[in-house]
mmCIF file with all atom_site columns, C-alpha atoms and ligand atoms in Angstrom:
data_model
loop_
_atom_site.group_PDB
_atom_site.id
_atom_site.type_symbol
_atom_site.label_atom_id
_atom_site.label_alt_id
_atom_site.label_comp_id
_atom_site.label_asym_id
_atom_site.label_entity_id
_atom_site.label_seq_id
_atom_site.pdbx_PDB_ins_code
_atom_site.Cartn_x
_atom_site.Cartn_y
_atom_site.Cartn_z
_atom_site.occupancy
_atom_site.B_iso_or_equiv
_atom_site.pdbx_formal_charge
_atom_site.auth_seq_id
_atom_site.auth_comp_id
_atom_site.auth_asym_id
_atom_site.auth_atom_id
_atom_site.pdbx_PDB_model_num
ATOM   1   C  CA  . MET A 1 1   ? 41.354 -4.550  50.206 1.00 84.00 ? 1   MET A CA  1
ATOM   2   C  CA  . ARG A 1 2   ? 38.261 -5.006  52.702 1.00 88.00 ? 2   ARG A CA  1
ATOM   3   C  CA  . LEU A 1 3   ? 39.483 -2.528  55.787 1.00 94.00 ? 3   LEU A CA  1
ATOM   4   C  CA  . LEU A 1 4   ? 37.695 -1.975  59.058 1.00 95.00 ? 4   LEU A CA  1
ATOM   5   C  CA  . LEU A 1 5   ? 38.172 1.800   60.206 1.00 97.00 ? 5   LEU A CA  1
ATOM   6   C  CA  . VAL A 1 6   ? 37.402 2.183   63.727 1.00 97.00 ? 6   VAL A CA  1
ATOM   7   C  CA  . GLU A 1 7   ? 36.964 5.935   64.389 1.00 97.00 ? 7   GLU A CA  1
ATOM   8   C  CA  . ASP A 1 8   ? 34.639 8.363   65.929 1.00 97.00 ? 8   ASP A CA  1
ATOM   9   C  CA  . GLU A 1 9   ? 35.306 11.546  64.273 1.00 96.00 ? 9   GLU A CA  1
ATOM   10  C  CA  . GLU A 1 10  ? 33.018 12.048  61.615 1.00 96.00 ? 10  GLU A CA  1
ATOM   11  C  CA  . LYS A 1 11  ? 35.297 14.217  59.513 1.00 96.00 ? 11  LYS A CA  1
ATOM   12  C  CA  . MET A 1 12  ? 37.994 11.885  59.719 1.00 96.00 ? 12  MET A CA  1
ATOM   13  C  CA  . VAL A 1 13  ? 35.846 9.069   58.666 1.00 97.00 ? 13  VAL A CA  1
ATOM   14  C  CA  . SER A 1 14  ? 34.440 11.018  55.843 1.00 96.00 ? 14  SER A CA  1
ATOM   15  C  CA  . LEU A 1 15  ? 37.772 11.837  54.489 1.00 95.00 ? 15  LEU A CA  1
ATOM   16  C  CA  . LEU A 1 16  ? 39.345 8.442   54.549 1.00 96.00 ? 16  LEU A CA  1
ATOM   17  C  CA  . GLN A 1 17  ? 35.982 6.321   53.366 1.00 94.00 ? 17  GLN A CA  1
ATOM   18  C  CA  . ARG A 1 18  ? 36.271 8.837   50.592 1.00 94.00 ? 18  ARG A CA  1
ATOM   19  C  CA  . GLY A 1 19  ? 40.199 8.287   49.648 1.00 95.00 ? 19  GLY A CA  1
ATOM   20  C  CA  . LEU A 1 20  ? 39.903 4.745   50.330 1.00 94.00 ? 20  LEU A CA  1
ATOM   21  C  CA  . ALA A 1 21  ? 36.726 4.096   48.296 1.00 91.00 ? 21  ALA A CA  1
ATOM   22  C  CA  . GLU A 1 22  ? 38.403 6.111   45.351 1.00 92.00 ? 22  GLU A CA  1
ATOM   23  C  CA  . GLU A 1 23  ? 41.074 3.697   45.416 1.00 90.00 ? 23  GLU A CA  1
ATOM   24  C  CA  . GLY A 1 24  ? 38.695 0.720   44.809 1.00 87.00 ? 24  GLY A CA  1
ATOM   25  C  CA  . HIS A 1 25  ? 38.903 -0.483  48.670 1.00 89.00 ? 25  HIS A CA  1
ATOM   26  C  CA  . SER A 1 26  ? 35.726 -1.512  50.785 1.00 88.00 ? 26  SER A CA  1
ATOM   27  C  CA  . VAL A 1 27  ? 35.438 0.018   54.108 1.00 93.00 ? 27  VAL A CA  1
ATOM   28  C  CA  . ASP A 1 28  ? 33.010 -0.655  57.094 1.00 93.00 ? 28  ASP A CA  1
ATOM   29  C  CA  . VAL A 1 29  ? 33.315 1.873   59.933 1.00 95.00 ? 29  VAL A CA  1
ATOM   30  C  CA  . CYS A 1 30  ? 32.656 1.551   63.915 1.00 95.00 ? 30  CYS A CA  1
ATOM   31  C  CA  . ALA A 1 31  ? 32.269 4.992   65.797 1.00 96.00 ? 31  ALA A CA  1
ATOM   32  C  CA  . THR A 1 32  ? 32.696 3.354   69.243 1.00 95.00 ? 32  THR A CA  1
ATOM   33  C  CA  . GLY A 1 33  ? 34.895 0.859   70.880 1.00 93.00 ? 33  GLY A CA  1
ATOM   34  C  CA  . GLY A 1 34  ? 31.814 -1.516  71.864 1.00 91.00 ? 34  GLY A CA  1
ATOM   35  C  CA  . ALA A 1 35  ? 30.812 -1.888  68.220 1.00 92.00 ? 35  ALA A CA  1
ATOM   36  C  CA  . ALA A 1 36  ? 34.281 -2.278  67.129 1.00 94.00 ? 36  ALA A CA  1
ATOM   37  C  CA  . LEU A 1 37  ? 34.897 -5.466  69.612 1.00 90.00 ? 37  LEU A CA  1
ATOM   38  C  CA  . GLU A 1 38  ? 32.465 -7.600  67.784 1.00 87.00 ? 38  GLU A CA  1
ATOM   39  C  CA  . ARG A 1 39  ? 33.192 -6.284  64.399 1.00 90.00 ? 39  ARG A CA  1
ATOM   40  C  CA  . GLY A 1 40  ? 36.993 -7.051  64.662 1.00 90.00 ? 40  GLY A CA  1
ATOM   41  C  CA  . LEU A 1 41  ? 36.555 -10.479 66.201 1.00 83.00 ? 41  LEU A CA  1
ATOM   42  C  CA  . GLN A 1 42  ? 34.956 -11.748 62.847 1.00 76.00 ? 42  GLN A CA  1
ATOM   43  C  CA  . ASP A 1 43  ? 38.321 -11.595 61.005 1.00 57.00 ? 43  ASP A CA  1
ATOM   44  C  CA  . GLY A 1 44  ? 37.153 -11.199 57.722 1.00 74.00 ? 44  GLY A CA  1
ATOM   45  C  CA  . TYR A 1 45  ? 39.239 -8.123  56.793 1.00 87.00 ? 45  TYR A CA  1
ATOM   46  C  CA  . ASP A 1 46  ? 42.590 -7.300  55.102 1.00 86.00 ? 46  ASP A CA  1
ATOM   47  C  CA  . VAL A 1 47  ? 43.484 -4.545  57.469 1.00 93.00 ? 47  VAL A CA  1
ATOM   48  C  CA  . ILE A 1 48  ? 41.903 -2.584  60.530 1.00 96.00 ? 48  ILE A CA  1
ATOM   49  C  CA  . VAL A 1 49  ? 42.608 1.120   61.124 1.00 97.00 ? 49  VAL A CA  1
ATOM   50  C  CA  . LEU A 1 50  ? 42.296 1.941   64.780 1.00 98.00 ? 50  LEU A CA  1
ATOM   51  C  CA  . ASP A 1 51  ? 41.966 5.041   66.495 1.00 97.00 ? 51  ASP A CA  1
ATOM   52  C  CA  . TRP A 1 52  ? 42.898 5.282   70.416 1.00 97.00 ? 52  TRP A CA  1
ATOM   53  C  CA  . ALA A 1 53  ? 40.466 7.485   72.106 1.00 96.00 ? 53  ALA A CA  1
ATOM   54  C  CA  . LEU A 1 54  ? 37.232 6.388   71.389 1.00 96.00 ? 54  LEU A CA  1
ATOM   55  C  CA  . PRO A 1 55  ? 33.850 6.204   73.387 1.00 93.00 ? 55  PRO A CA  1
ATOM   56  C  CA  . GLY A 1 56  ? 33.360 3.060   75.310 1.00 89.00 ? 56  GLY A CA  1
ATOM   57  C  CA  . VAL A 1 57  ? 36.320 0.640   74.891 1.00 93.00 ? 57  VAL A CA  1
ATOM   58  C  CA  . ASP A 1 58  ? 39.598 2.536   74.028 1.00 96.00 ? 58  ASP A CA  1
ATOM   59  C  CA  . GLY A 1 59  ? 41.658 1.454   70.984 1.00 97.00 ? 59  GLY A CA  1
ATOM   60  C  CA  . VAL A 1 60  ? 44.369 -0.373  72.890 1.00 97.00 ? 60  VAL A CA  1
ATOM   61  C  CA  . THR A 1 61  ? 42.340 -2.220  74.902 1.00 96.00 ? 61  THR A CA  1
ATOM   62  C  CA  . LEU A 1 62  ? 39.994 -3.553  71.872 1.00 95.00 ? 62  LEU A CA  1
ATOM   63  C  CA  . LEU A 1 63  ? 43.620 -4.609  70.197 1.00 95.00 ? 63  LEU A CA  1
ATOM   64  C  CA  . LYS A 1 64  ? 44.475 -6.399  73.223 1.00 93.00 ? 64  LYS A CA  1
ATOM   65  C  CA  . HIS A 1 65  ? 40.935 -8.151  73.188 1.00 90.00 ? 65  HIS A CA  1
ATOM   66  C  CA  . TRP A 1 66  ? 41.439 -8.802  69.618 1.00 90.00 ? 66  TRP A CA  1
ATOM   67  C  CA  . ARG A 1 67  ? 44.886 -10.478 69.867 1.00 88.00 ? 67  ARG A CA  1
ATOM   68  C  CA  . ALA A 1 68  ? 44.291 -12.583 72.967 1.00 84.00 ? 68  ALA A CA  1
ATOM   69  C  CA  . GLY A 1 69  ? 41.188 -13.949 71.238 1.00 80.00 ? 69  GLY A CA  1
ATOM   70  C  CA  . GLY A 1 70  ? 43.443 -14.886 67.990 1.00 78.00 ? 70  GLY A CA  1
ATOM   71  C  CA  . VAL A 1 71  ? 42.490 -12.137 65.686 1.00 84.00 ? 71  VAL A CA  1
ATOM   72  C  CA  . ARG A 1 72  ? 45.600 -11.797 63.341 1.00 82.00 ? 72  ARG A CA  1
ATOM   73  C  CA  . THR A 1 73  ? 44.680 -9.423  60.790 1.00 88.00 ? 73  THR A CA  1
ATOM   74  C  CA  . PRO A 1 74  ? 47.176 -6.426  60.602 1.00 92.00 ? 74  PRO A CA  1
ATOM   75  C  CA  . VAL A 1 75  ? 46.136 -3.226  62.765 1.00 95.00 ? 75  VAL A CA  1
ATOM   76  C  CA  . LEU A 1 76  ? 47.692 0.053   62.126 1.00 97.00 ? 76  LEU A CA  1
ATOM   77  C  CA  . MET A 1 77  ? 46.991 2.778   64.782 1.00 98.00 ? 77  MET A CA  1
ATOM   78  C  CA  . LEU A 1 78  ? 45.991 6.014   63.671 1.00 97.00 ? 78  LEU A CA  1
ATOM   79  C  CA  . THR A 1 79  ? 45.923 8.375   66.507 1.00 96.00 ? 79  THR A CA  1
ATOM   80  C  CA  . ALA A 1 80  ? 46.971 12.032  67.513 1.00 96.00 ? 80  ALA A CA  1
ATOM   81  C  CA  . ARG A 1 81  ? 48.931 10.310  70.452 1.00 96.00 ? 81  ARG A CA  1
ATOM   82  C  CA  . GLY A 1 82  ? 52.470 10.683  68.984 1.00 95.00 ? 82  GLY A CA  1
ATOM   83  C  CA  . THR A 1 83  ? 54.935 10.085  71.990 1.00 96.00 ? 83  THR A CA  1
ATOM   84  C  CA  . THR A 1 84  ? 57.433 7.238   72.010 1.00 95.00 ? 84  THR A CA  1
ATOM   85  C  CA  . PRO A 1 85  ? 55.844 5.850   74.944 1.00 95.00 ? 85  PRO A CA  1
ATOM   86  C  CA  . GLU A 1 86  ? 52.625 6.154   73.513 1.00 96.00 ? 86  GLU A CA  1
ATOM   87  C  CA  . LYS A 1 87  ? 53.811 4.368   70.151 1.00 95.00 ? 87  LYS A CA  1
ATOM   88  C  CA  . VAL A 1 88  ? 55.497 1.737   72.349 1.00 94.00 ? 88  VAL A CA  1
ATOM   89  C  CA  . THR A 1 89  ? 52.112 0.918   74.200 1.00 95.00 ? 89  THR A CA  1
ATOM   90  C  CA  . GLY A 1 90  ? 50.233 0.737   70.809 1.00 95.00 ? 90  GLY A CA  1
ATOM   91  C  CA  . LEU A 1 91  ? 52.594 -1.690  69.120 1.00 94.00 ? 91  LEU A CA  1
ATOM   92  C  CA  . ARG A 1 92  ? 53.540 -4.014  72.244 1.00 91.00 ? 92  ARG A CA  1
ATOM   93  C  CA  . ALA A 1 93  ? 49.752 -4.186  72.549 1.00 93.00 ? 93  ALA A CA  1
ATOM   94  C  CA  . GLY A 1 94  ? 49.676 -5.621  69.231 1.00 92.00 ? 94  GLY A CA  1
ATOM   95  C  CA  . ALA A 1 95  ? 49.589 -3.028  66.489 1.00 95.00 ? 95  ALA A CA  1
ATOM   96  C  CA  . ASP A 1 96  ? 51.528 -3.715  63.518 1.00 94.00 ? 96  ASP A CA  1
ATOM   97  C  CA  . ASP A 1 97  ? 51.998 -0.059  62.209 1.00 95.00 ? 97  ASP A CA  1
ATOM   98  C  CA  . TYR A 1 98  ? 51.614 3.203   63.956 1.00 96.00 ? 98  TYR A CA  1
ATOM   99  C  CA  . LEU A 1 99  ? 50.868 6.554   62.245 1.00 97.00 ? 99  LEU A CA  1
ATOM   100 C  CA  . VAL A 1 100 ? 50.374 10.080  63.983 1.00 97.00 ? 100 VAL A CA  1
ATOM   101 C  CA  . LYS A 1 101 ? 47.809 12.469  63.000 1.00 96.00 ? 101 LYS A CA  1
ATOM   102 C  CA  . PRO A 1 102 ? 48.042 14.632  60.962 1.00 95.00 ? 102 PRO A CA  1
ATOM   103 C  CA  . PHE A 1 103 ? 49.269 12.278  58.163 1.00 96.00 ? 103 PHE A CA  1
ATOM   104 C  CA  . ASP A 1 104 ? 49.653 12.093  54.547 1.00 96.00 ? 104 ASP A CA  1
ATOM   105 C  CA  . PHE A 1 105 ? 46.914 10.089  53.170 1.00 96.00 ? 105 PHE A CA  1
ATOM   106 C  CA  . GLU A 1 106 ? 49.313 8.515   50.559 1.00 94.00 ? 106 GLU A CA  1
ATOM   107 C  CA  . GLU A 1 107 ? 51.261 7.446   53.205 1.00 96.00 ? 107 GLU A CA  1
ATOM   108 C  CA  . LEU A 1 108 ? 48.304 5.765   54.637 1.00 97.00 ? 108 LEU A CA  1
ATOM   109 C  CA  . LEU A 1 109 ? 47.480 4.230   51.427 1.00 95.00 ? 109 LEU A CA  1
ATOM   110 C  CA  . ALA A 1 110 ? 51.150 2.689   51.096 1.00 94.00 ? 110 ALA A CA  1
ATOM   111 C  CA  . ARG A 1 111 ? 51.353 1.696   54.579 1.00 95.00 ? 111 ARG A CA  1
ATOM   112 C  CA  . LEU A 1 112 ? 47.851 -0.149  54.413 1.00 95.00 ? 112 LEU A CA  1
ATOM   113 C  CA  . GLU A 1 113 ? 49.158 -2.008  51.405 1.00 90.00 ? 113 GLU A CA  1
ATOM   114 C  CA  . ALA A 1 114 ? 52.004 -3.030  52.802 1.00 89.00 ? 114 ALA A CA  1
ATOM   115 C  CA  . LEU A 1 115 ? 50.144 -4.490  55.874 1.00 90.00 ? 115 LEU A CA  1
ATOM   116 C  CA  . ALA A 1 116 ? 47.529 -6.361  53.649 1.00 86.00 ? 116 ALA A CA  1
ATOM   117 C  CA  . ARG A 1 117 ? 50.265 -8.009  51.889 1.00 80.00 ? 117 ARG A CA  1
ATOM   118 C  CA  . ARG A 1 118 ? 52.125 -8.988  54.799 1.00 77.00 ? 118 ARG A CA  1
ATOM   119 C  CA  . GLY A 1 119 ? 48.683 -10.328 56.532 1.00 67.00 ? 119 GLY A CA  1
ATOM   120 C  CA  . GLU A 1 120 ? 48.025 -12.434 53.182 1.00 65.00 ? 120 GLU A CA  1
ATOM   121 C  CA  . ALA A 1 121 ? 51.828 -13.902 53.600 1.00 60.00 ? 121 ALA A CA  1
ATOM   122 C  CA  . GLU A 1 122 ? 51.489 -14.592 57.295 1.00 62.00 ? 122 GLU A CA  1
ATOM   123 C  CA  . ASP A 1 123 ? 47.811 -15.533 57.868 1.00 64.00 ? 123 ASP A CA  1
ATOM   124 C  CA  . GLY A 1 124 ? 48.529 -19.354 57.296 1.00 74.00 ? 124 GLY A CA  1
ATOM   125 C  CA  . PRO A 1 125 ? 47.112 -22.271 58.492 1.00 85.00 ? 125 PRO A CA  1
ATOM   126 C  CA  . VAL A 1 126 ? 47.018 -24.000 62.184 1.00 87.00 ? 126 VAL A CA  1
ATOM   127 C  CA  . ARG A 1 127 ? 48.263 -27.651 61.933 1.00 88.00 ? 127 ARG A CA  1
ATOM   128 C  CA  . LEU A 1 128 ? 46.853 -29.854 64.873 1.00 90.00 ? 128 LEU A CA  1
ATOM   129 C  CA  . GLY A 1 129 ? 47.482 -33.708 64.040 1.00 88.00 ? 129 GLY A CA  1
ATOM   130 C  CA  . ALA A 1 130 ? 45.533 -34.439 60.912 1.00 89.00 ? 130 ALA A CA  1
ATOM   131 C  CA  . LEU A 1 131 ? 42.997 -31.152 61.639 1.00 94.00 ? 131 LEU A CA  1
ATOM   132 C  CA  . VAL A 1 132 ? 43.748 -28.130 60.338 1.00 93.00 ? 132 VAL A CA  1
ATOM   133 C  CA  . LEU A 1 133 ? 42.193 -24.790 61.365 1.00 93.00 ? 133 LEU A CA  1
ATOM   134 C  CA  . ASP A 1 134 ? 42.174 -22.206 58.332 1.00 90.00 ? 134 ASP A CA  1
ATOM   135 C  CA  . PRO A 1 135 ? 42.188 -18.605 60.041 1.00 84.00 ? 135 PRO A CA  1
ATOM   136 C  CA  . ARG A 1 136 ? 42.019 -16.891 56.400 1.00 79.00 ? 136 ARG A CA  1
ATOM   137 C  CA  . ARG A 1 137 ? 38.684 -19.045 55.466 1.00 83.00 ? 137 ARG A CA  1
ATOM   138 C  CA  . ARG A 1 138 ? 37.612 -19.372 59.126 1.00 88.00 ? 138 ARG A CA  1
ATOM   139 C  CA  . VAL A 1 139 ? 37.128 -23.358 58.552 1.00 94.00 ? 139 VAL A CA  1
ATOM   140 C  CA  . LEU A 1 140 ? 38.030 -26.604 60.299 1.00 96.00 ? 140 LEU A CA  1
ATOM   141 C  CA  . ARG A 1 141 ? 39.693 -28.897 57.408 1.00 95.00 ? 141 ARG A CA  1
ATOM   142 C  CA  . ARG A 1 142 ? 40.480 -32.815 57.511 1.00 94.00 ? 142 ARG A CA  1
ATOM   143 C  CA  . GLY A 1 143 ? 41.373 -34.331 54.402 1.00 88.00 ? 143 GLY A CA  1
ATOM   144 C  CA  . GLY A 1 144 ? 39.196 -32.831 51.690 1.00 88.00 ? 144 GLY A CA  1
ATOM   145 C  CA  . ARG A 1 145 ? 36.396 -31.867 54.126 1.00 94.00 ? 145 ARG A CA  1
ATOM   146 C  CA  . GLU A 1 146 ? 35.642 -28.682 55.640 1.00 95.00 ? 146 GLU A CA  1
ATOM   147 C  CA  . GLU A 1 147 ? 33.394 -27.056 58.298 1.00 96.00 ? 147 GLU A CA  1
ATOM   148 C  CA  . PRO A 1 148 ? 32.820 -23.561 58.487 1.00 95.00 ? 148 PRO A CA  1
ATOM   149 C  CA  . LEU A 1 149 ? 33.160 -21.907 61.791 1.00 93.00 ? 149 LEU A CA  1
ATOM   150 C  CA  . THR A 1 150 ? 31.129 -18.890 63.160 1.00 90.00 ? 150 THR A CA  1
ATOM   151 C  CA  . SER A 1 151 ? 32.736 -15.922 64.321 1.00 84.00 ? 151 SER A CA  1
ATOM   152 C  CA  . ARG A 1 152 ? 32.279 -17.295 68.114 1.00 89.00 ? 152 ARG A CA  1
ATOM   153 C  CA  . GLU A 1 153 ? 33.367 -20.590 67.251 1.00 93.00 ? 153 GLU A CA  1
ATOM   154 C  CA  . PHE A 1 154 ? 36.371 -19.568 65.407 1.00 90.00 ? 154 PHE A CA  1
ATOM   155 C  CA  . ALA A 1 155 ? 37.512 -17.353 68.314 1.00 87.00 ? 155 ALA A CA  1
ATOM   156 C  CA  . LEU A 1 156 ? 36.690 -19.801 70.782 1.00 92.00 ? 156 LEU A CA  1
ATOM   157 C  CA  . PHE A 1 157 ? 38.689 -22.910 68.845 1.00 94.00 ? 157 PHE A CA  1
ATOM   158 C  CA  . SER A 1 158 ? 41.557 -20.450 68.173 1.00 88.00 ? 158 SER A CA  1
ATOM   159 C  CA  . ALA A 1 159 ? 41.879 -19.700 71.949 1.00 87.00 ? 159 ALA A CA  1
ATOM   160 C  CA  . LEU A 1 160 ? 42.187 -23.644 72.518 1.00 91.00 ? 160 LEU A CA  1
ATOM   161 C  CA  . ALA A 1 161 ? 44.588 -24.364 69.998 1.00 89.00 ? 161 ALA A CA  1
ATOM   162 C  CA  . ARG A 1 162 ? 46.803 -21.771 71.112 1.00 80.00 ? 162 ARG A CA  1
ATOM   163 C  CA  . PHE A 1 163 ? 47.912 -24.042 74.108 1.00 82.00 ? 163 PHE A CA  1
ATOM   164 C  CA  . PRO A 1 164 ? 47.262 -27.504 72.731 1.00 87.00 ? 164 PRO A CA  1
ATOM   165 C  CA  . GLY A 1 165 ? 47.037 -29.916 75.738 1.00 90.00 ? 165 GLY A CA  1
ATOM   166 C  CA  . GLU A 1 166 ? 46.861 -27.081 78.352 1.00 88.00 ? 166 GLU A CA  1
ATOM   167 C  CA  . ALA A 1 167 ? 43.938 -26.873 80.755 1.00 92.00 ? 167 ALA A CA  1
ATOM   168 C  CA  . GLN A 1 168 ? 42.279 -23.349 80.168 1.00 90.00 ? 168 GLN A CA  1
ATOM   169 C  CA  . VAL A 1 169 ? 40.310 -21.953 82.674 1.00 90.00 ? 169 VAL A CA  1
ATOM   170 C  CA  . ARG A 1 170 ? 36.592 -21.035 81.891 1.00 92.00 ? 170 ARG A CA  1
ATOM   171 C  CA  . SER A 1 171 ? 36.899 -17.186 82.522 1.00 87.00 ? 171 SER A CA  1
ATOM   172 C  CA  . ARG A 1 172 ? 39.753 -17.040 80.119 1.00 84.00 ? 172 ARG A CA  1
ATOM   173 C  CA  . LEU A 1 173 ? 37.865 -18.619 77.146 1.00 90.00 ? 173 LEU A CA  1
ATOM   174 C  CA  . LEU A 1 174 ? 34.892 -16.511 77.884 1.00 88.00 ? 174 LEU A CA  1
ATOM   175 C  CA  . THR A 1 175 ? 36.869 -13.501 77.541 1.00 80.00 ? 175 THR A CA  1
ATOM   176 C  CA  . GLN A 1 176 ? 38.575 -14.547 74.453 1.00 79.00 ? 176 GLN A CA  1
ATOM   177 C  CA  . ALA A 1 177 ? 35.277 -15.623 72.914 1.00 85.00 ? 177 ALA A CA  1
ATOM   178 C  CA  . TRP A 1 178 ? 32.949 -13.188 73.895 1.00 82.00 ? 178 TRP A CA  1
ATOM   179 C  CA  . GLY A 1 179 ? 34.587 -10.228 75.262 1.00 73.00 ? 179 GLY A CA  1
ATOM   180 C  CA  . PRO A 1 180 ? 36.081 -8.608  78.339 1.00 65.00 ? 180 PRO A CA  1
ATOM   181 C  CA  . ASP A 1 181 ? 32.569 -7.102  79.401 1.00 68.00 ? 181 ASP A CA  1
ATOM   182 C  CA  . PHE A 1 182 ? 30.777 -10.625 79.308 1.00 78.00 ? 182 PHE A CA  1
ATOM   183 C  CA  . ASP A 1 183 ? 28.700 -10.884 82.046 1.00 78.00 ? 183 ASP A CA  1
ATOM   184 C  CA  . GLY A 1 184 ? 26.185 -13.475 80.781 1.00 80.00 ? 184 GLY A CA  1
ATOM   185 C  CA  . ASN A 1 185 ? 25.570 -16.956 81.635 1.00 84.00 ? 185 ASN A CA  1
ATOM   186 C  CA  . GLY A 1 186 ? 28.631 -18.946 81.336 1.00 84.00 ? 186 GLY A CA  1
ATOM   187 C  CA  . ASN A 1 187 ? 26.828 -21.941 80.462 1.00 93.00 ? 187 ASN A CA  1
ATOM   188 C  CA  . VAL A 1 188 ? 27.049 -20.474 76.648 1.00 94.00 ? 188 VAL A CA  1
ATOM   189 C  CA  . LEU A 1 189 ? 30.631 -21.686 77.139 1.00 96.00 ? 189 LEU A CA  1
ATOM   190 C  CA  . ASP A 1 190 ? 29.461 -25.391 77.112 1.00 97.00 ? 190 ASP A CA  1
ATOM   191 C  CA  . VAL A 1 191 ? 27.260 -24.712 74.676 1.00 97.00 ? 191 VAL A CA  1
ATOM   192 C  CA  . TYR A 1 192 ? 29.789 -23.636 72.225 1.00 97.00 ? 192 TYR A CA  1
ATOM   193 C  CA  . VAL A 1 193 ? 32.176 -26.377 72.829 1.00 97.00 ? 193 VAL A CA  1
ATOM   194 C  CA  . GLY A 1 194 ? 29.296 -28.949 72.104 1.00 98.00 ? 194 GLY A CA  1
ATOM   195 C  CA  . TYR A 1 195 ? 28.835 -26.876 68.723 1.00 97.00 ? 195 TYR A CA  1
ATOM   196 C  CA  . LEU A 1 196 ? 32.666 -27.403 68.158 1.00 98.00 ? 196 LEU A CA  1
ATOM   197 C  CA  . ARG A 1 197 ? 32.640 -30.884 69.224 1.00 97.00 ? 197 ARG A CA  1
ATOM   198 C  CA  . THR A 1 198 ? 29.898 -31.649 66.583 1.00 97.00 ? 198 THR A CA  1
ATOM   199 C  CA  . LYS A 1 199 ? 32.175 -30.267 63.790 1.00 97.00 ? 199 LYS A CA  1
ATOM   200 C  CA  . LEU A 1 200 ? 34.937 -32.301 64.685 1.00 97.00 ? 200 LEU A CA  1
ATOM   201 C  CA  . GLU A 1 201 ? 32.670 -35.534 64.767 1.00 96.00 ? 201 GLU A CA  1
ATOM   202 C  CA  . ARG A 1 202 ? 31.560 -34.680 61.446 1.00 96.00 ? 202 ARG A CA  1
ATOM   203 C  CA  . LEU A 1 203 ? 35.105 -34.340 60.084 1.00 96.00 ? 203 LEU A CA  1
ATOM   204 C  CA  . GLU A 1 204 ? 35.507 -37.868 61.693 1.00 94.00 ? 204 GLU A CA  1
ATOM   205 C  CA  . VAL A 1 205 ? 38.671 -36.206 63.600 1.00 93.00 ? 205 VAL A CA  1
ATOM   206 C  CA  . THR A 1 206 ? 40.039 -38.908 65.898 1.00 91.00 ? 206 THR A CA  1
ATOM   207 C  CA  . ASP A 1 207 ? 43.453 -37.201 67.192 1.00 92.00 ? 207 ASP A CA  1
ATOM   208 C  CA  . VAL A 1 208 ? 42.008 -33.885 68.166 1.00 95.00 ? 208 VAL A CA  1
ATOM   209 C  CA  . SER A 1 209 ? 39.117 -33.295 70.781 1.00 96.00 ? 209 SER A CA  1
ATOM   210 C  CA  . ILE A 1 210 ? 37.987 -31.040 73.342 1.00 97.00 ? 210 ILE A CA  1
ATOM   211 C  CA  . ARG A 1 211 ? 38.028 -32.383 77.149 1.00 97.00 ? 211 ARG A CA  1
ATOM   212 C  CA  . SER A 1 212 ? 36.738 -31.304 80.041 1.00 97.00 ? 212 SER A CA  1
ATOM   213 C  CA  . VAL A 1 213 ? 38.962 -30.263 82.700 1.00 96.00 ? 213 VAL A CA  1
ATOM   214 C  CA  . ARG A 1 214 ? 36.910 -30.552 86.165 1.00 94.00 ? 214 ARG A CA  1
ATOM   215 C  CA  . GLY A 1 215 ? 36.981 -27.373 88.121 1.00 92.00 ? 215 GLY A CA  1
ATOM   216 C  CA  . VAL A 1 216 ? 39.073 -25.710 85.816 1.00 93.00 ? 216 VAL A CA  1
ATOM   217 C  CA  . GLY A 1 217 ? 37.389 -25.281 82.181 1.00 95.00 ? 217 GLY A CA  1
ATOM   218 C  CA  . TYR A 1 218 ? 38.691 -27.003 78.805 1.00 97.00 ? 218 TYR A CA  1
ATOM   219 C  CA  . LYS A 1 219 ? 41.546 -28.142 76.776 1.00 96.00 ? 219 LYS A CA  1
ATOM   220 C  CA  . LEU A 1 220 ? 42.179 -29.049 73.422 1.00 95.00 ? 220 LEU A CA  1
ATOM   221 C  CA  . ALA A 1 221 ? 43.797 -32.357 73.145 1.00 95.00 ? 221 ALA A CA  1
ATOM   222 C  CA  . VAL A 1 222 ? 46.042 -33.399 70.154 1.00 91.00 ? 222 VAL A CA  1
ATOM   223 C  CA  . SER A 1 223 ? 46.648 -37.243 70.227 1.00 84.00 ? 223 SER A CA  1
ATOM   224 C  CA  . GLY A 1 224 ? 49.739 -37.971 72.154 1.00 57.00 ? 224 GLY A CA  1
ATOM   225 C  CA  . ASP A 1 225 ? 49.422 -35.539 74.955 1.00 47.00 ? 225 ASP A CA  1
ATOM   226 C  CA  . ALA A 1 226 ? 46.733 -37.094 76.583 1.00 42.00 ? 226 ALA A CA  1
ATOM   227 C  CA  . PRO A 1 227 ? 45.599 -40.856 75.589 1.00 41.00 ? 227 PRO A CA  1
ATOM   228 C  CA  . GLN A 1 228 ? 42.287 -42.368 76.532 1.00 39.00 ? 228 GLN A CA  1
HETATM 229 CA CA1 . LIG B 2 .   ? 39.242 9.496   68.651 1.00 62.78 ? 1   LIG B CA1 1
#
């Protein structure tokens, strides 16, 4: 398994890193919410282990952001916060499992393996007309041809593909692809829409397009919902 561990307590990090490495798993560590925000969007992980209390952005906020951005990687929250309302908050924010510290390493391992199996089964392709978005390999595919997407392109296309045919406001698309703290130049959105359009053209996709919606933002048009 390839795991992302988001945890700021050094002792916990070294304990988990050692234990998981001994089981043959590879572990990347983020010790702050800010670092984890970007890393989680890369979406190349089998499972994410997420602490709640972190410097910077907290775990629940991170999780909501990832889910809004189309990240479907299974997430296990590993936290000292063990009350029922806290568990409910974590699960409702998009956690797939919740384990309270202190915990038994064997139980954590078994839960992570179960989540990875489930993720493999569910992380299936999204079909839009003749076009397929494959989240697992992070590519757009049509017929036998593929265009790989960068993590940002993937996050943006996933946000558009979540509501095909519906206009989506620029601020939502920026938040989903660039994170809630984005305060740069919003023109970057148009630049990335341009990249995605080029990839659709290369695939000679005719039934899916990204349309500008004046005064709002963009929408993903799938043939039939907005003929032109
Ligand atoms: Ca912590």
